[in-house]
Amino acid sequence: MGTRDLFTFSNPHFARGVGITAAILILTAIAGFIVLPFAQPWVQFANVWDAICSAAGVPQRAASVTAPEQAKRLSEVVLTSHTLSRPSQEAIGRGATLAQRCAICHGPTGISRADSPNLAGQYAAVIYKELFDFRSGARSNAVMSPFAVNLTDEEIADLSNYYAYLPRLPAYHPTPQLPKPNIVIYGAPMRGIAPCGACHGSLDNKTGSPWLEGQSEAYMKAQLQAFASGERHNDISQQMRNIARAMTPQEIEAAAAYYASQPPEVVKAVD
Amino acid sequence: MLANRKLILAHFSFAFAVFGVALTLGAWQMFIRSPIGTWLSNPELYYRSLTAHGTVMGYVFPTLVAMGFGYAISESALEQRLVGVRWAWTGFWLIVFGSVMAVTPIALGRASVLYTFYPPLIGNLFYYLGVVLVVVGSWIWVALMSINLRVWRNAHPGAPVPLAMFANVAGSYLWAWTAVGAALELLLQIIPVAAGLKNTIDAGLARIFFSWTLHAIVYFWLMPTYIAYYTIVPRAIGGRVYSDTMARISFILFLVVAMPIGMHHTFADPQVGAGFKFIHSAFTALVALPTLLTVFTICASVEIAARLRGGRGLFGWIRALPWDNPMLLALAFSFVMLGFGGAGGLINMSYQLDASIHNTQWITGHFHLIFGGAIVIMYFAIAYDLWPHLTGREMIDVRLIRTQLWLWFIGMIVTTFPWHWVGILGMPRRMAYFDFGDPAIAPQALSVIFSVIGGFILLASGILFLVILARGMRAPQADAGAYRFAIAVHQPTTVPVALNTHALWVALMIALTITNYGYPILNLATTAGTSVPAVYVGAQ
């Protein structure tokens, strides 16, 4: 008997094999697509076809209800790890000219003398996102917002590229390097706090998260408190608000003091 | 007679060498996230190790064992020299090369994506290309098994294919088809992103492709174990296979129903319809059937051996078994672990029960018990059985072999039972560390410590295994004779064509894949807006 005799219903093995398989398939399909959907009293189906489509996972159009107005403006920036990853020399040059107006707070070399963030060597995507958020109102600050409101998309990109291009320098008032506190390397797993270092350097870095080494302690503390109170709300999906709310005041102190005490060489090591 | 001993030995040696490395990593992982290790300050190191452990244990080790054993079966069961030896070596070197290519980016921390890939996580391109090379190398083996069987058939028209080869080829076809899912995921989804051609990925569709591979791959791992149950154990303990037909039916059933069930791995995934989840759940229940048939047939075969040795009574025959025979010991341990693991599997495949253990340590416990326990202990047995034929030297360390098998069994139970338990308590899997100082999970600390002790027992057993094999290569020379397989009580003289060929069952396997996977894949592939930005490992 060759394979030609195998694939025929006169061969009992073929007939039984195919028959039993098809029967099981049909029975399970009836149970899965018709019986079980209707066995859920909390779901209403228009007809059998509706139930089958639902069980098959056919995408259904959501009811046309307009989303409720957000009381606060949220960030609309989309970042990928490729955002502004290959700047041109011209863009950096234009950014340098524009950056003259930022120098009074952020320092002529991108290192602040006034507890504003140091921007020298910061990731371009980070500056890009914050400028967008200041412009749209998702983040607001009495000093920063008026500066950002008139920037064009290209100017924002140029500024970001320029600051990312600057060499990372030590803080204006360096402090002795502190050891890593638990909140930075372990987080607090039982309170749902990931380690700071998992996104902000020390352990790993995630797109859109700034590196923090050498930033002003007062600034970082103020931002964590602003996240915790909800006053600052431009973090995507409440990532930072959820963390800051769960942090104790001591942890906020420890994290801010630790990062402020780190020299920027540490960032280079993990870059 | 084994003509290509070097080829088979090369497969086994590389397989067991990488197994040793991955086992060590596994023990370290258990220790470092337990209450007795200090918290790892860099979780990335844990995931790096986990990716290496999974990639080696999931893709490299069992594939090489199945291939080496397959070549041995082809030569000894068919009693013909292997056709395509040069291709076989090509396949082997592809796997070696692919393994090195995949493990290098992992070691550099550029591919900590775990062996299940986890899109939208994207690692270094060379990691994926390495895995592809491993799969391509194994496909050469699939083709060779098919060709060798065909050559034999032409020389023996109408004769029943020896059971070992019939099962071996069934296993190779299952692998060929099940690997297609991961291959599609890699080629259509992941590699274009890893190569920088795209920067978004349809993670849901990728997970469905992977589930195509993920469950049947376990049955591919299982095949050498089942072949050993049927064709080595009865011979080694002086018994007969109770039913050759039952054995063939079991392997055929694996071929048909191991494939269309993978979506029980995606019960919690929103992108799959509940109807398809139910069908996959029902077919998963069916896959228990060939295992139950096997347990029945093998117990009957073992009973035959016991009665031939003078065993009497309803259960009295169990005492008459040659319990000092490592093969019987391995079988008994394997069955116990298969029993517990299978019972756990019934919970995993039940849509509702799965919800309580989904993504917990229960799952980790389950697949270690089934794969690391029931399956791998028979890999040891296969190696011990084949070693004298491959090296031309006798195995002198029977006591050590027994100790090794006992240690593996005890180690696996001590490792996986507490894992199951803490899983029920809700401990999540894939975590680099746990805060056992917190009162909420402090009670789980003791179970986790037991589990770590089990892990180190396993490591000791694994080292012992390698030592025994190494000593076996320096033992006095002895002619082991021809490598033989168990014969059945009624050796088949004629076998119906359906039970002597694979075509019908391969056709059913493909048909069920289309019915059970076709629509979900098509639906996800044609729905717009389902892709998400890729997350690059190590990207700033």
PDB file of N, CA and C in Angstrom, chain B residues 55 59-60 93-106 110-111 113 117 122-138 182-183 185-188 190-197:
ATOM      1  N   THR B  55      18.791  30.168  26.789  1.00  0.00           N
ATOM      2  CA  THR B  55      19.158  29.942  25.389  1.00  0.00           C
ATOM      3  C   THR B  55      19.885  28.604  25.247  1.00  0.00           C
ATOM      4  N   TYR B  59      17.534  25.864  23.570  1.00  0.00           N
ATOM      5  CA  TYR B  59      17.783  25.693  22.134  1.00  0.00           C
ATOM      6  C   TYR B  59      18.959  24.773  21.824  1.00  0.00           C
ATOM      7  N   VAL B  60      20.056  24.918  22.567  1.00  0.00           N
ATOM      8  CA  VAL B  60      21.280  24.228  22.155  1.00  0.00           C
ATOM      9  C   VAL B  60      21.337  22.800  22.708  1.00  0.00           C
ATOM     10  N   TRP B  93      28.419  21.952  13.017  1.00  0.00           N
ATOM     11  CA  TRP B  93      29.243  23.162  13.125  1.00  0.00           C
ATOM     12  C   TRP B  93      28.409  24.429  13.053  1.00  0.00           C
ATOM     13  N   LEU B  94      27.289  24.374  12.317  1.00  0.00           N
ATOM     14  CA  LEU B  94      26.381  25.528  12.309  1.00  0.00           C
ATOM     15  C   LEU B  94      25.870  25.795  13.721  1.00  0.00           C
ATOM     16  N   ILE B  95      25.552  24.711  14.417  1.00  0.00           N
ATOM     17  CA  ILE B  95      25.020  24.879  15.777  1.00  0.00           C
ATOM     18  C   ILE B  95      26.107  25.413  16.704  1.00  0.00           C
ATOM     19  N   VAL B  96      27.308  24.876  16.569  1.00  0.00           N
ATOM     20  CA  VAL B  96      28.402  25.360  17.427  1.00  0.00           C
ATOM     21  C   VAL B  96      28.644  26.843  17.153  1.00  0.00           C
ATOM     22  N   PHE B  97      28.730  27.173  15.869  1.00  0.00           N
ATOM     23  CA  PHE B  97      28.984  28.551  15.473  1.00  0.00           C
ATOM     24  C   PHE B  97      27.832  29.455  15.932  1.00  0.00           C
ATOM     25  N   GLY B  98      26.606  28.989  15.699  1.00  0.00           N
ATOM     26  CA  GLY B  98      25.420  29.752  16.106  1.00  0.00           C
ATOM     27  C   GLY B  98      25.386  29.967  17.609  1.00  0.00           C
ATOM     28  N   SER B  99      25.754  28.944  18.371  1.00  0.00           N
ATOM     29  CA  SER B  99      25.732  29.073  19.835  1.00  0.00           C
ATOM     30  C   SER B  99      26.716  30.145  20.279  1.00  0.00           C
ATOM     31  N   VAL B 100      27.919  30.113  19.708  1.00  0.00           N
ATOM     32  CA  VAL B 100      28.929  31.106  20.099  1.00  0.00           C
ATOM     33  C   VAL B 100      28.446  32.499  19.700  1.00  0.00           C
ATOM     34  N   MET B 101      27.843  32.578  18.499  1.00  0.00           N
ATOM     35  CA  MET B 101      27.367  33.875  18.011  1.00  0.00           C
ATOM     36  C   MET B 101      26.248  34.417  18.891  1.00  0.00           C
ATOM     37  N   ALA B 102      25.413  33.534  19.414  1.00  0.00           N
ATOM     38  CA  ALA B 102      24.290  33.983  20.245  1.00  0.00           C
ATOM     39  C   ALA B 102      24.759  34.334  21.652  1.00  0.00           C
ATOM     40  N   VAL B 103      25.702  33.569  22.169  1.00  0.00           N
ATOM     41  CA  VAL B 103      26.086  33.745  23.571  1.00  0.00           C
ATOM     42  C   VAL B 103      27.004  34.962  23.748  1.00  0.00           C
ATOM     43  N   THR B 104      27.772  35.299  22.705  1.00  0.00           N
ATOM     44  CA  THR B 104      28.694  36.435  22.834  1.00  0.00           C
ATOM     45  C   THR B 104      27.956  37.742  23.167  1.00  0.00           C
ATOM     46  N   PRO B 105      26.929  38.149  22.380  1.00  0.00           N
ATOM     47  CA  PRO B 105      26.225  39.381  22.780  1.00  0.00           C
ATOM     48  C   PRO B 105      25.547  39.272  24.135  1.00  0.00           C
ATOM     49  N   ILE B 106      25.131  38.063  24.513  1.00  0.00           N
ATOM     50  CA  ILE B 106      24.516  37.917  25.842  1.00  0.00           C
ATOM     51  C   ILE B 106      25.568  38.236  26.895  1.00  0.00           C
ATOM     52  N   ARG B 110      24.384  42.715  25.745  1.00  0.00           N
ATOM     53  CA  ARG B 110      23.690  43.361  24.631  1.00  0.00           C
ATOM     54  C   ARG B 110      22.433  42.606  24.209  1.00  0.00           C
ATOM     55  N   ALA B 111      22.121  41.527  24.892  1.00  0.00           N
ATOM     56  CA  ALA B 111      20.960  40.737  24.452  1.00  0.00           C
ATOM     57  C   ALA B 111      20.239  40.117  25.636  1.00  0.00           C
ATOM     58  N   VAL B 113      17.439  39.559  26.731  1.00  0.00           N
ATOM     59  CA  VAL B 113      16.012  39.580  26.388  1.00  0.00           C
ATOM     60  C   VAL B 113      15.320  38.292  26.831  1.00  0.00           C
ATOM     61  N   PHE B 117      12.650  35.796  23.981  1.00  0.00           N
ATOM     62  CA  PHE B 117      12.790  37.026  23.175  1.00  0.00           C
ATOM     63  C   PHE B 117      12.066  38.260  23.723  1.00  0.00           C
ATOM     64  N   ILE B 122      14.333  44.432  22.356  1.00  0.00           N
ATOM     65  CA  ILE B 122      15.151  44.041  21.205  1.00  0.00           C
ATOM     66  C   ILE B 122      16.616  44.051  21.614  1.00  0.00           C
ATOM     67  N   GLY B 123      17.285  42.935  21.377  1.00  0.00           N
ATOM     68  CA  GLY B 123      18.705  42.824  21.703  1.00  0.00           C
ATOM     69  C   GLY B 123      19.558  42.924  20.452  1.00  0.00           C
ATOM     70  N   ASN B 124      20.818  42.601  20.636  1.00  0.00           N
ATOM     71  CA  ASN B 124      21.769  42.678  19.522  1.00  0.00           C
ATOM     72  C   ASN B 124      21.394  41.692  18.409  1.00  0.00           C
ATOM     73  N   LEU B 125      21.550  42.136  17.171  1.00  0.00           N
ATOM     74  CA  LEU B 125      21.190  41.343  15.995  1.00  0.00           C
ATOM     75  C   LEU B 125      21.856  39.967  16.012  1.00  0.00           C
ATOM     76  N   PHE B 126      23.115  39.923  16.444  1.00  0.00           N
ATOM     77  CA  PHE B 126      23.850  38.666  16.348  1.00  0.00           C
ATOM     78  C   PHE B 126      23.301  37.598  17.280  1.00  0.00           C
ATOM     79  N   TYR B 127      22.645  38.027  18.341  1.00  0.00           N
ATOM     80  CA  TYR B 127      22.003  37.028  19.212  1.00  0.00           C
ATOM     81  C   TYR B 127      20.951  36.256  18.412  1.00  0.00           C
ATOM     82  N   TYR B 128      20.102  36.996  17.710  1.00  0.00           N
ATOM     83  CA  TYR B 128      19.024  36.342  16.955  1.00  0.00           C
ATOM     84  C   TYR B 128      19.584  35.523  15.796  1.00  0.00           C
ATOM     85  N   LEU B 129      20.603  36.083  15.130  1.00  0.00           N
ATOM     86  CA  LEU B 129      21.194  35.333  14.008  1.00  0.00           C
ATOM     87  C   LEU B 129      21.813  34.028  14.515  1.00  0.00           C
ATOM     88  N   GLY B 130      22.404  34.072  15.694  1.00  0.00           N
ATOM     89  CA  GLY B 130      22.967  32.854  16.279  1.00  0.00           C
ATOM     90  C   GLY B 130      21.887  31.803  16.506  1.00  0.00           C
ATOM     91  N   VAL B 131      20.745  32.250  17.050  1.00  0.00           N
ATOM     92  CA  VAL B 131      19.642  31.314  17.283  1.00  0.00           C
ATOM     93  C   VAL B 131      19.146  30.746  15.949  1.00  0.00           C
ATOM     94  N   VAL B 132      19.079  31.616  14.930  1.00  0.00           N
ATOM     95  CA  VAL B 132      18.641  31.147  13.607  1.00  0.00           C
ATOM     96  C   VAL B 132      19.601  30.067  13.100  1.00  0.00           C
ATOM     97  N   LEU B 133      20.904  30.282  13.272  1.00  0.00           N
ATOM     98  CA  LEU B 133      21.872  29.286  12.809  1.00  0.00           C
ATOM     99  C   LEU B 133      21.677  27.953  13.530  1.00  0.00           C
ATOM    100  N   VAL B 134      21.385  28.022  14.827  1.00  0.00           N
ATOM    101  CA  VAL B 134      21.143  26.779  15.579  1.00  0.00           C
ATOM    102  C   VAL B 134      19.953  26.042  14.975  1.00  0.00           C
ATOM    103  N   VAL B 135      18.892  26.798  14.685  1.00  0.00           N
ATOM    104  CA  VAL B 135      17.697  26.161  14.127  1.00  0.00           C
ATOM    105  C   VAL B 135      17.994  25.605  12.724  1.00  0.00           C
ATOM    106  N   VAL B 136      18.708  26.372  11.916  1.00  0.00           N
ATOM    107  CA  VAL B 136      19.030  25.898  10.555  1.00  0.00           C
ATOM    108  C   VAL B 136      19.868  24.616  10.637  1.00  0.00           C
ATOM    109  N   GLY B 137      20.831  24.605  11.562  1.00  0.00           N
ATOM    110  CA  GLY B 137      21.650  23.398  11.738  1.00  0.00           C
ATOM    111  C   GLY B 137      20.789  22.193  12.075  1.00  0.00           C
ATOM    112  N   SER B 138      19.775  22.425  12.924  1.00  0.00           N
ATOM    113  CA  SER B 138      18.926  21.295  13.310  1.00  0.00           C
ATOM    114  C   SER B 138      18.015  20.874  12.166  1.00  0.00           C
ATOM    115  N   ALA B 182       8.793  30.273  15.657  1.00  0.00           N
ATOM    116  CA  ALA B 182       9.848  31.179  16.135  1.00  0.00           C
ATOM    117  C   ALA B 182      10.617  31.752  14.954  1.00  0.00           C
ATOM    118  N   ALA B 183      10.777  30.937  13.893  1.00  0.00           N
ATOM    119  CA  ALA B 183      11.495  31.426  12.713  1.00  0.00           C
ATOM    120  C   ALA B 183      10.736  32.593  12.092  1.00  0.00           C
ATOM    121  N   GLU B 185       8.663  34.581  13.651  1.00  0.00           N
ATOM    122  CA  GLU B 185       8.782  35.708  14.576  1.00  0.00           C
ATOM    123  C   GLU B 185      10.122  36.418  14.373  1.00  0.00           C
ATOM    124  N   LEU B 186      11.189  35.619  14.259  1.00  0.00           N
ATOM    125  CA  LEU B 186      12.518  36.216  14.111  1.00  0.00           C
ATOM    126  C   LEU B 186      12.654  36.928  12.768  1.00  0.00           C
ATOM    127  N   LEU B 187      12.246  36.249  11.695  1.00  0.00           N
ATOM    128  CA  LEU B 187      12.515  36.800  10.364  1.00  0.00           C
ATOM    129  C   LEU B 187      11.591  37.969  10.022  1.00  0.00           C
ATOM    130  N   LEU B 188      10.296  37.855  10.416  1.00  0.00           N
ATOM    131  CA  LEU B 188       9.344  38.899  10.020  1.00  0.00           C
ATOM    132  C   LEU B 188       9.282  40.039  11.027  1.00  0.00           C
ATOM    133  N   ILE B 190      11.345  40.357  14.519  1.00  0.00           N
ATOM    134  CA  ILE B 190      12.422  40.822  15.397  1.00  0.00           C
ATOM    135  C   ILE B 190      13.653  41.257  14.608  1.00  0.00           C
ATOM    136  N   ILE B 191      14.098  40.412  13.665  1.00  0.00           N
ATOM    137  CA  ILE B 191      15.359  40.718  12.984  1.00  0.00           C
ATOM    138  C   ILE B 191      15.288  42.047  12.208  1.00  0.00           C
ATOM    139  N   PRO B 192      14.180  42.361  11.511  1.00  0.00           N
ATOM    140  CA  PRO B 192      14.133  43.679  10.857  1.00  0.00           C
ATOM    141  C   PRO B 192      14.325  44.834  11.851  1.00  0.00           C
ATOM    142  N   VAL B 193      13.794  44.672  13.065  1.00  0.00           N
ATOM    143  CA  VAL B 193      13.949  45.736  14.054  1.00  0.00           C
ATOM    144  C   VAL B 193      15.377  45.739  14.602  1.00  0.00           C
ATOM    145  N   ALA B 194      15.901  44.540  14.895  1.00  0.00           N
ATOM    146  CA  ALA B 194      17.258  44.456  15.451  1.00  0.00           C
ATOM    147  C   ALA B 194      18.281  44.959  14.436  1.00  0.00           C
ATOM    148  N   ALA B 195      17.959  44.806  13.143  1.00  0.00           N
ATOM    149  CA  ALA B 195      18.894  45.253  12.105  1.00  0.00           C
ATOM    150  C   ALA B 195      18.725  46.738  11.801  1.00  0.00           C
ATOM    151  N   GLY B 196      17.748  47.383  12.441  1.00  0.00           N
ATOM    152  CA  GLY B 196      17.578  48.818  12.262  1.00  0.00           C
ATOM    153  C   GLY B 196      16.723  49.200  11.058  1.00  0.00           C
ATOM    154  N   LEU B 197      16.032  48.224  10.438  1.00  0.00           N
ATOM    155  CA  LEU B 197      15.193  48.550   9.274  1.00  0.00           C
ATOM    156  C   LEU B 197      13.845  49.119   9.708  1.00  0.00           C
TER     157      LEU B 197
END
